[in-house]
Short mmCIF file of C-alpha atoms in Angstrom, two decimals:
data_model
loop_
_atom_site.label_atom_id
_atom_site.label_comp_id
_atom_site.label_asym_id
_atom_site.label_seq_id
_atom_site.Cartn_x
_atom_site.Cartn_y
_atom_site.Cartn_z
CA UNK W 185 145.05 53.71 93.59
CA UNK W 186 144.55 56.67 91.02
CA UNK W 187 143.44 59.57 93.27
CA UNK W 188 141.22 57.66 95.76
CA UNK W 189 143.51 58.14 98.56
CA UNK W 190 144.22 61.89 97.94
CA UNK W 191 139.85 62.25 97.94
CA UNK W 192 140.07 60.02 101.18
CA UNK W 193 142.61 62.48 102.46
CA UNK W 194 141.34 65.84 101.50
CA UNK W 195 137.54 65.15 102.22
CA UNK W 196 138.90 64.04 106.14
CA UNK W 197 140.90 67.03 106.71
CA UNK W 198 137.65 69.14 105.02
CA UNK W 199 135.82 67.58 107.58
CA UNK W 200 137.98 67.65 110.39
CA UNK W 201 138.38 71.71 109.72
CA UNK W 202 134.63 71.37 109.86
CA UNK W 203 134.44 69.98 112.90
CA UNK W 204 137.07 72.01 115.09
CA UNK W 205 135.71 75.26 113.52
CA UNK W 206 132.35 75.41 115.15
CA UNK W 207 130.51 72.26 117.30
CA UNK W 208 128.86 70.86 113.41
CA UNK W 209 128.63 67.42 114.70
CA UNK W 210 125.12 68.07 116.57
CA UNK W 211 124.28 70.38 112.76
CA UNK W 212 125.55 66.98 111.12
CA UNK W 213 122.95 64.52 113.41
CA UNK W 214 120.24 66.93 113.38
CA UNK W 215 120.39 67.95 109.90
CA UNK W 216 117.70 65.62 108.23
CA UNK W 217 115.16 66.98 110.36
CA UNK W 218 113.10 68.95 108.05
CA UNK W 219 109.84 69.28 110.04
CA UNK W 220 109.27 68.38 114.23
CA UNK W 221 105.95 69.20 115.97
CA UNK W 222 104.49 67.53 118.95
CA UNK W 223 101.22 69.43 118.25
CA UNK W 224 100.32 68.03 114.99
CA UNK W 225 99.59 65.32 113.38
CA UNK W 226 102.72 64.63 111.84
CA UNK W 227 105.28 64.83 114.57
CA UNK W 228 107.97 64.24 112.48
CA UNK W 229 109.70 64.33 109.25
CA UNK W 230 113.38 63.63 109.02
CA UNK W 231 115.49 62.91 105.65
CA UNK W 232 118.45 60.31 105.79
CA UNK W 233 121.41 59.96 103.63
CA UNK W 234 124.91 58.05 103.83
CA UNK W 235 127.69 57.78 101.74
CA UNK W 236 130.96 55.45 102.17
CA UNK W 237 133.95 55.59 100.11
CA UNK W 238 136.05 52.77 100.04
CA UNK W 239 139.24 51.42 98.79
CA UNK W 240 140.80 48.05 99.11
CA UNK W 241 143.96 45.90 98.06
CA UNK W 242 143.81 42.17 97.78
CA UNK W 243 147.33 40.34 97.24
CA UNK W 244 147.10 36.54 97.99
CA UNK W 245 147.39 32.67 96.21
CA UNK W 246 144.37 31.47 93.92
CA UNK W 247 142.98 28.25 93.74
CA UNK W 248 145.26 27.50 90.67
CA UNK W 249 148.33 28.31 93.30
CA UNK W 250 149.08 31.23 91.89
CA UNK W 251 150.15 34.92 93.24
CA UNK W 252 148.08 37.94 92.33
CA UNK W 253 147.06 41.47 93.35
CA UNK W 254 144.10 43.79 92.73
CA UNK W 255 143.32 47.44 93.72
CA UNK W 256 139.52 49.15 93.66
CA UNK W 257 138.43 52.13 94.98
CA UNK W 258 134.52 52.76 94.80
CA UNK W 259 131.01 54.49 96.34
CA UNK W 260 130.73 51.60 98.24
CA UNK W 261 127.42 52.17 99.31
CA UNK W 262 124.93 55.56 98.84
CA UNK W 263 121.47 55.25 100.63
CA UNK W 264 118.73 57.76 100.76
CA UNK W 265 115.57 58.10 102.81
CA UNK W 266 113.41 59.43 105.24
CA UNK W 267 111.31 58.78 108.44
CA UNK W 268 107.79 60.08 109.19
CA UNK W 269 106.49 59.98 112.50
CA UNK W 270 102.68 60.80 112.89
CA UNK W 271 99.84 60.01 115.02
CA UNK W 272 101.43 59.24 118.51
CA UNK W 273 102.87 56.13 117.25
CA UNK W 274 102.94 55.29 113.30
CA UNK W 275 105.70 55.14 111.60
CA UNK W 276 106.67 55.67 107.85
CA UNK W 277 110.65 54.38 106.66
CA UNK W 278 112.08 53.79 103.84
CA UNK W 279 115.61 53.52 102.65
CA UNK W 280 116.31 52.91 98.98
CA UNK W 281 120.25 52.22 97.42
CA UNK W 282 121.36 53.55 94.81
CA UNK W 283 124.71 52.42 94.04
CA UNK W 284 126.09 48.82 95.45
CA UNK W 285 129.83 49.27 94.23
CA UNK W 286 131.58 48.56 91.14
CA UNK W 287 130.31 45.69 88.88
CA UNK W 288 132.95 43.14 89.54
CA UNK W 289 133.96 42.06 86.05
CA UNK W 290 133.87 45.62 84.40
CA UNK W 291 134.99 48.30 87.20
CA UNK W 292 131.97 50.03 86.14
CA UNK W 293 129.62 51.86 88.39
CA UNK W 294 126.11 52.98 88.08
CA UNK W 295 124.50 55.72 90.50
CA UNK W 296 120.75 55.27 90.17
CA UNK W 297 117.75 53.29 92.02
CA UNK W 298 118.91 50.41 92.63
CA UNK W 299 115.97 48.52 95.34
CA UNK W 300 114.50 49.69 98.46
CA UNK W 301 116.21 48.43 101.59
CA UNK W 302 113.50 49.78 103.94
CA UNK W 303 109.76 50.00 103.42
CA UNK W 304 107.35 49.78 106.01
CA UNK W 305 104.56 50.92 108.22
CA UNK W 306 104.72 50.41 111.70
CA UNK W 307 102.17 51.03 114.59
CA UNK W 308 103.81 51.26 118.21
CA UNK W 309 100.35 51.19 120.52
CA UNK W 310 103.28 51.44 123.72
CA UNK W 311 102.78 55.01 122.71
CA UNK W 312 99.09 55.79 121.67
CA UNK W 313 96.79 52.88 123.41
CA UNK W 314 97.07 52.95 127.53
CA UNK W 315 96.37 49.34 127.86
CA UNK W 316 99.70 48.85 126.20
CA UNK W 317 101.21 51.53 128.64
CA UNK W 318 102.97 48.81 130.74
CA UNK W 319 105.24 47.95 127.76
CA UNK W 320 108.19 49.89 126.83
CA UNK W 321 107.23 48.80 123.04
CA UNK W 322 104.48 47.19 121.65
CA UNK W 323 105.07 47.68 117.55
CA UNK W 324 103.37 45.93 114.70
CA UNK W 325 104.64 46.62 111.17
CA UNK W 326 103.99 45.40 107.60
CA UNK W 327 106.67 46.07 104.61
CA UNK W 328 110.07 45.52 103.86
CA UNK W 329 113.03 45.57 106.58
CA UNK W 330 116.05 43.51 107.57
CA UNK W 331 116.41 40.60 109.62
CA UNK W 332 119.36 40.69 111.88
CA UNK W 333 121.31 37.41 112.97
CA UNK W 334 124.90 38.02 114.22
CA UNK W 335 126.09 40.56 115.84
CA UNK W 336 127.30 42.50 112.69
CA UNK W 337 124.18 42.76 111.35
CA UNK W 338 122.41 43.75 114.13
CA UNK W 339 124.02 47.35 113.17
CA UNK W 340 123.81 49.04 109.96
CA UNK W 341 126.61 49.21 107.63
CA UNK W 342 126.77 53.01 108.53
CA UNK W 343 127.33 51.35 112.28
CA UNK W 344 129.09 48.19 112.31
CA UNK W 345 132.94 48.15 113.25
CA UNK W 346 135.01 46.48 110.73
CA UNK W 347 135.63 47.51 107.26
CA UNK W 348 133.31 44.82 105.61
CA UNK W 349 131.32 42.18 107.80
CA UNK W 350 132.76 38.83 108.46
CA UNK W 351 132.02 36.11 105.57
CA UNK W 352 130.20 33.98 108.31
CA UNK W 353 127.66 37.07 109.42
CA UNK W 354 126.87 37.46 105.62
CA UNK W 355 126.29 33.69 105.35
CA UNK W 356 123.86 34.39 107.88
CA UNK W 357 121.80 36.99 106.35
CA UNK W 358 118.43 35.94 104.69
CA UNK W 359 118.88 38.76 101.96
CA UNK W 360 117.86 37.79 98.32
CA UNK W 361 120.11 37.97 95.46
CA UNK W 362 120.12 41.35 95.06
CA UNK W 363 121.10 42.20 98.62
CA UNK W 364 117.47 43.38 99.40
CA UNK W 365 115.65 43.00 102.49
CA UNK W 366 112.18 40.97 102.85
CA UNK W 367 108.77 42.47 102.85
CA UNK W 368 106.62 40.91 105.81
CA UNK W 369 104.65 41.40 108.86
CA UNK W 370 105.64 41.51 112.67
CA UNK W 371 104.67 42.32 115.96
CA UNK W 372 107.91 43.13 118.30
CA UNK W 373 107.21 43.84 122.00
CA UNK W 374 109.78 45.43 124.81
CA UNK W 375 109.57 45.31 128.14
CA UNK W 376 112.09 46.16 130.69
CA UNK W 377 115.54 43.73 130.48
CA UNK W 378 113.81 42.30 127.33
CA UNK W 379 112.59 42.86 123.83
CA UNK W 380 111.20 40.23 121.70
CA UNK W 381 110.16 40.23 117.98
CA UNK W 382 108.51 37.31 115.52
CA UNK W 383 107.54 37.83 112.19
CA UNK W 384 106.42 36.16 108.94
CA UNK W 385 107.96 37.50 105.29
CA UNK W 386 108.17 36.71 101.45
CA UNK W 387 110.94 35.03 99.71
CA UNK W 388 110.12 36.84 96.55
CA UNK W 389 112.48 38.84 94.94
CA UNK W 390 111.69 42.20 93.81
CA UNK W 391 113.55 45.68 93.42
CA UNK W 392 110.67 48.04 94.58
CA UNK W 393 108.52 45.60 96.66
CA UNK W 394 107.56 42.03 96.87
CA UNK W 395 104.72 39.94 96.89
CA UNK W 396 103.67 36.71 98.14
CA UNK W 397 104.63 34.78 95.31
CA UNK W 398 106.89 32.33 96.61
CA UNK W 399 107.60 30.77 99.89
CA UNK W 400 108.11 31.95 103.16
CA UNK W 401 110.45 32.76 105.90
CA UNK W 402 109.78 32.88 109.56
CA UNK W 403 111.88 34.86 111.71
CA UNK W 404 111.95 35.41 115.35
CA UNK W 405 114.16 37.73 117.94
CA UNK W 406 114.74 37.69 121.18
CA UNK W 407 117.39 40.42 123.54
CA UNK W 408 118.04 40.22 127.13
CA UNK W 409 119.78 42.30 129.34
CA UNK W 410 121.80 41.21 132.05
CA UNK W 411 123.69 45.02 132.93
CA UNK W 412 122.47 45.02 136.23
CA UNK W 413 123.59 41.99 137.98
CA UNK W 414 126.82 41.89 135.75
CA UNK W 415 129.46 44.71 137.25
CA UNK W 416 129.84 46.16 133.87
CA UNK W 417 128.60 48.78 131.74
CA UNK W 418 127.06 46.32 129.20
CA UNK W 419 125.84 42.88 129.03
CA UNK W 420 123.50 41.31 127.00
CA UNK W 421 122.34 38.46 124.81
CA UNK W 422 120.97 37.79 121.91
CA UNK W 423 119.00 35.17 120.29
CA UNK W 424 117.66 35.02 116.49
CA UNK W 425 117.04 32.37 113.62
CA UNK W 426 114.70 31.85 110.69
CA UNK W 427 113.26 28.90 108.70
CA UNK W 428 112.95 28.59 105.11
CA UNK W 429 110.28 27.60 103.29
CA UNK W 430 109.85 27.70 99.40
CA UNK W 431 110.30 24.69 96.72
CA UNK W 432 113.16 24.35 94.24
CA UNK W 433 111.20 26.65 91.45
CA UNK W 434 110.60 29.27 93.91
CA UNK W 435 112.48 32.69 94.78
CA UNK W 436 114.35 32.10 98.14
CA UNK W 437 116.31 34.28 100.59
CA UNK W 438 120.16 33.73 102.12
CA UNK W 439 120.49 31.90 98.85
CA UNK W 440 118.58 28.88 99.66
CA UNK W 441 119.62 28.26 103.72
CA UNK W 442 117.00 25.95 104.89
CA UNK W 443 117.26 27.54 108.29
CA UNK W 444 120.17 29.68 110.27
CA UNK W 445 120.58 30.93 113.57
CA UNK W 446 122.73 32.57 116.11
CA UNK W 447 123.41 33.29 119.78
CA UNK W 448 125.26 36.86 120.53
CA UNK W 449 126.84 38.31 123.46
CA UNK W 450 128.23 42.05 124.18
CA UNK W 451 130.18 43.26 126.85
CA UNK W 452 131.10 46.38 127.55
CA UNK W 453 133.32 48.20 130.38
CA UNK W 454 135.41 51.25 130.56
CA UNK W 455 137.11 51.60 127.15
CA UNK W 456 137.05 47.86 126.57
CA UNK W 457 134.10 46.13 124.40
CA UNK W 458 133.71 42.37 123.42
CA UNK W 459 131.22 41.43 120.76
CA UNK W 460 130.86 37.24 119.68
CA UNK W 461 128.44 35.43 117.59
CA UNK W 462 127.99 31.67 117.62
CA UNK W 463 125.83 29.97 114.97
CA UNK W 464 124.61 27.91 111.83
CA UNK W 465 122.36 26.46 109.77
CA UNK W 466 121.68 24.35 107.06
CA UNK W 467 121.93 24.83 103.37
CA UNK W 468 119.54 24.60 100.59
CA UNK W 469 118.49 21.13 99.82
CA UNK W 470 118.18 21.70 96.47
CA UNK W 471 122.12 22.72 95.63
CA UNK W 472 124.42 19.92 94.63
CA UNK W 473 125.38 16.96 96.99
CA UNK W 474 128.94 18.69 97.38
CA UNK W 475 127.33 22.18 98.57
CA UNK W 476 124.16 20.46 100.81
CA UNK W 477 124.71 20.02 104.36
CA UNK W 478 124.64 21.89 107.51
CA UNK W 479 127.32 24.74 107.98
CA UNK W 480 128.54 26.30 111.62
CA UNK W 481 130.82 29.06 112.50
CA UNK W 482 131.74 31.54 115.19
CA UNK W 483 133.38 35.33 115.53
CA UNK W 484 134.87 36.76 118.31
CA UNK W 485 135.38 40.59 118.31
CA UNK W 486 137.64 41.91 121.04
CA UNK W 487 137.97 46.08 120.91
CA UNK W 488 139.08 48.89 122.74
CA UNK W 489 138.51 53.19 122.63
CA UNK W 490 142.57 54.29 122.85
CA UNK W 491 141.10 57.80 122.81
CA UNK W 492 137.49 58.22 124.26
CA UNK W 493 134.72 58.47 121.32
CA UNK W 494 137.78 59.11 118.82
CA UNK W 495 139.85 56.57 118.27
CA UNK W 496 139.19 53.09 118.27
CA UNK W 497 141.20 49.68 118.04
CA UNK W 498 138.85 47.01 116.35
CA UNK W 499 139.81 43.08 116.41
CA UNK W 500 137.73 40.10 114.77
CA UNK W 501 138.56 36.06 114.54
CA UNK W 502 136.16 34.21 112.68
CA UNK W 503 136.06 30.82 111.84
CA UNK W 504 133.30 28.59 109.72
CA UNK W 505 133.32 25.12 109.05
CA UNK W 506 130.60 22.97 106.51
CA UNK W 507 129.80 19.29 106.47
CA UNK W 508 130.06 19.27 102.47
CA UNK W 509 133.24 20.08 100.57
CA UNK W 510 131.81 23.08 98.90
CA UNK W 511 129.27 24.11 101.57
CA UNK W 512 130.96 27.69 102.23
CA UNK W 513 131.11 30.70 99.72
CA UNK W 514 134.34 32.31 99.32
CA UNK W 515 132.81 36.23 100.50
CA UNK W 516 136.15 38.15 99.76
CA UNK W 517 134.33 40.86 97.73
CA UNK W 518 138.07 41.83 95.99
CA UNK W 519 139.02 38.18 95.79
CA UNK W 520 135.97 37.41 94.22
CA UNK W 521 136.48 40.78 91.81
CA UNK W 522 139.70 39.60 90.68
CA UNK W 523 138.31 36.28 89.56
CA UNK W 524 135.78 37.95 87.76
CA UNK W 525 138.66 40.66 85.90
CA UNK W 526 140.77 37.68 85.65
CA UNK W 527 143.72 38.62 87.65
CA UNK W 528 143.13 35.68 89.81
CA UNK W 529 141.41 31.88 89.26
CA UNK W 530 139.14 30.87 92.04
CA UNK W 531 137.06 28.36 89.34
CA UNK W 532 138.38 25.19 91.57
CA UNK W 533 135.78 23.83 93.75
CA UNK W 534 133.98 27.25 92.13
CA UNK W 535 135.40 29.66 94.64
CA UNK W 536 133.94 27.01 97.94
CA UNK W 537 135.35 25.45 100.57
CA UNK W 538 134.43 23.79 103.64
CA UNK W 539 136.55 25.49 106.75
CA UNK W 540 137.47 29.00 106.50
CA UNK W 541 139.60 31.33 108.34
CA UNK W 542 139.12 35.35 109.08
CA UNK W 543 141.66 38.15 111.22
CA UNK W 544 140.48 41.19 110.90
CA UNK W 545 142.83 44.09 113.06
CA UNK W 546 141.87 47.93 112.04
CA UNK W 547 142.08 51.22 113.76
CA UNK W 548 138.55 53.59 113.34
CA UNK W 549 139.35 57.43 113.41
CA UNK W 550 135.84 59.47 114.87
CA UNK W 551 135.23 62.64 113.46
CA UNK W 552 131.30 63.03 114.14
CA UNK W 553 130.64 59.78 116.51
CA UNK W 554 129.60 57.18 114.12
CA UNK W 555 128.00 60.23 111.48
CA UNK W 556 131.34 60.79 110.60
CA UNK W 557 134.51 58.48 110.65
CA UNK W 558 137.17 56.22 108.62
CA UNK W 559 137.33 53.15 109.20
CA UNK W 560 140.20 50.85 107.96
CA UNK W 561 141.58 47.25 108.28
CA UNK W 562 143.60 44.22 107.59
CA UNK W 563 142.02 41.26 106.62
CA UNK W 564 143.70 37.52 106.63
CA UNK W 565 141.69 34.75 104.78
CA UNK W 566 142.28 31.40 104.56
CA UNK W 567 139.50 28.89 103.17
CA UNK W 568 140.37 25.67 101.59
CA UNK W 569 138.90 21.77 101.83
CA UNK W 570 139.48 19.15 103.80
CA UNK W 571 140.99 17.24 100.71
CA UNK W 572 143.33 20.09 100.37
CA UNK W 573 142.40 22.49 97.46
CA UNK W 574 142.84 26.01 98.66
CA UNK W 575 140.47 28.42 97.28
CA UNK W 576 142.21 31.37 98.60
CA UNK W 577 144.94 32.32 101.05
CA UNK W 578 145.77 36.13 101.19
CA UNK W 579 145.73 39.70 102.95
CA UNK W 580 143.13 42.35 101.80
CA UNK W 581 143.88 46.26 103.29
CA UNK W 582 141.32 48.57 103.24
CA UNK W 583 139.86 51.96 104.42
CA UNK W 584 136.40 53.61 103.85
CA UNK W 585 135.12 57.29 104.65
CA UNK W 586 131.44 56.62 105.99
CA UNK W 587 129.00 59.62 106.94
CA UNK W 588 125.36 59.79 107.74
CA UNK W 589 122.71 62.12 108.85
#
């Protein structure tokens, strides 16, 4: 793996010298904050920036039967950023990428702008209007931010557990083709055990920030929690889903789901968490009668702290099923990149299946809380057809240094 692991290994123990030396972690978390008044107009300004280094091993059978292997190691991700708080209640973020990995065929990697992730404008009159005073939140917003069905993307990639999301939470995601988020308007309101959200966004593509070009997606949110009458420390539900609409000339989102949805639940007590996500949806109507159809799928994520807020044991089954033969994407992003070096041939049935297996088991090392950790895992995939072509079968290992302020 060249010298990725001794980088891995020396920028940990930097860090974890850091860390025992003085108390940096709260220097780490505050650090972004660059200006805080509650006197002024602008309360707040705070910078943001995350970094994760990742490497990864595939080693598995293509869809020509075949054995192969393939090592990367890469920036996985780089984000930069900032918040501004002003005005008892607007709010100014944006988040823009500027590396998304290696390019899959070539190895190569570019560090510059690559699209904004985040940016919008959003009013919370909770805060600044007293006839909203009985809500917790009352927040409209206009510009470009994610939309979050399953559980794994309800966090941020600087959050989530696992190494890489599960293939069915990315199927999931109304993203367009560059991984960027939608621009739109919402109105999200919170109010004791509840918080609810609806919203109305582009499907145009663009890097900086879209228009209204092309159709639409409408997207709605809804969390309720049932702590209290539970017995444990967490318990709560989630409900989201979108619908699609935008004809076949027309820029689309999730790359071309009609509609998707899911229903999450968390539980939490003592050291022990439990995080699932049941859903589907219905692919675009204009892809090819063998990759139409509706699509399902379900991931269960049992985990447990074996050392309070340092290290944790992380789990994940996931299973997805389609009613066409090529209805689900193979999402292995080192599977895929060996297709594309040509180390491995996943051309049958174009790299698509219709049932799919996922294991995920992986042990998550805390140096800063979640500013500052490595996470690493073991995946198992299995996706193939019901007429018996397997697309791929393998094991992928993996580890990646993530930090944030």
């Amino acid at each position: 793996m060249r010298n990725s692991t001794f980088l891995i290994t020396t920028a940990a123990l930097a860090f974890n010298s850091l860390v025992t030396a003085e108390e940096p972690c709260d220097t780490i978390q505050s650090m972004g904050i660059i200006y805080d008044s509650k006197d002024s107009a602008v309360e707040q300004v705070k910078l943001f920036g995350m970094a994760q280094y990742q490497i990864g091993h595939v080693d598995g059978t293509d869809s020509a039967g075949k054995s192969f292997s393939d090592t990367h190691e890469e920036f996985r991700r780089v984000w930069l950023g900032g918040d501004v708080k002003f005005a008892n209640g607007l709010l100014f973020k944006t988040v823009l990428s500027v590396t998304q990995g290696e390019n899959a065929a070539t190895g190569d990697q570019d560090f510059e702008f690559q699209h904004f992730r985040n940016l919008y404008l959003s009013y919370d009159l909770a805060k600044a209007n007293p006839n909203f005073s009985g809500y917790d939140r009352f927040e409209i917003g206009y510009g470009r931010r994610s939309l979050k069905l399953a559980d794994e993307w309800q966090r941020s990639a600087y959050l989530f557990n696992p190494v890489e999301r599960s293939p069915f939470s990315n199927k999931l995601w109304p993203t367009d083709e560059g991984g960027s988020h939608p621009a739109g308007a919402w109105i999200r309101v919170a109010q004791g055990k509840d918080d609810f959200q609806i919203g109305l966004f582009s499907t145009s593509h663009d890097d900086t920030f879209p228009g209204w070009d092309d159709g639409t997606v409408v997207y709605s949110e809804w969390t309720h929690d049932l702590t209290d009458s539970s017995g444990l420390d967490l318990m709560e539900v989630v409900f989201s889903g979108y619908t699609q609409s935008a004809d076949a000339t027309e820029d689309k989102l999730a790359r071309g789901n009609e509609w998707g949805s899911s229903a999450i639940l968390r539980l939490h007590n003592g050291p022990w968490e439990f995080h699932s996500t049941i859903g589907g949806g219905k692919n675009s109507e204009f892809n090819n009668a063998n990759r139409d159809g509706s699509f399902w799928g379900m991931t269960f994520m049992p985990m447990k702290w074996l050392v309070e807020d340092k290290v944790k044991f992380v789990s994940r089954y996931q299973y997805q099923h389609a009613s066409s033969v090529e209805g689900i994407r193979l999402n292995s992003r080192y599977a895929r990149s060996a297709g594309a070096r040509g180390k491995a041939d996943i051309s049958l049935s174009g790299g698509r299946g219709d049932r799919h297996h996922n294991f995920y088991m992986g042990i998550n090392y805390y140096f800063c809380g979640d500013n500052m950790k490595i996470v690493s895992g073991i995946d198992y995939d299995d996706i193939e057809t019901h007429n018996g072509i397997n697309v791929f079968k393998g094991w992928t290992a993996s580890s990646a240094f993530r930090f944030y302020f």
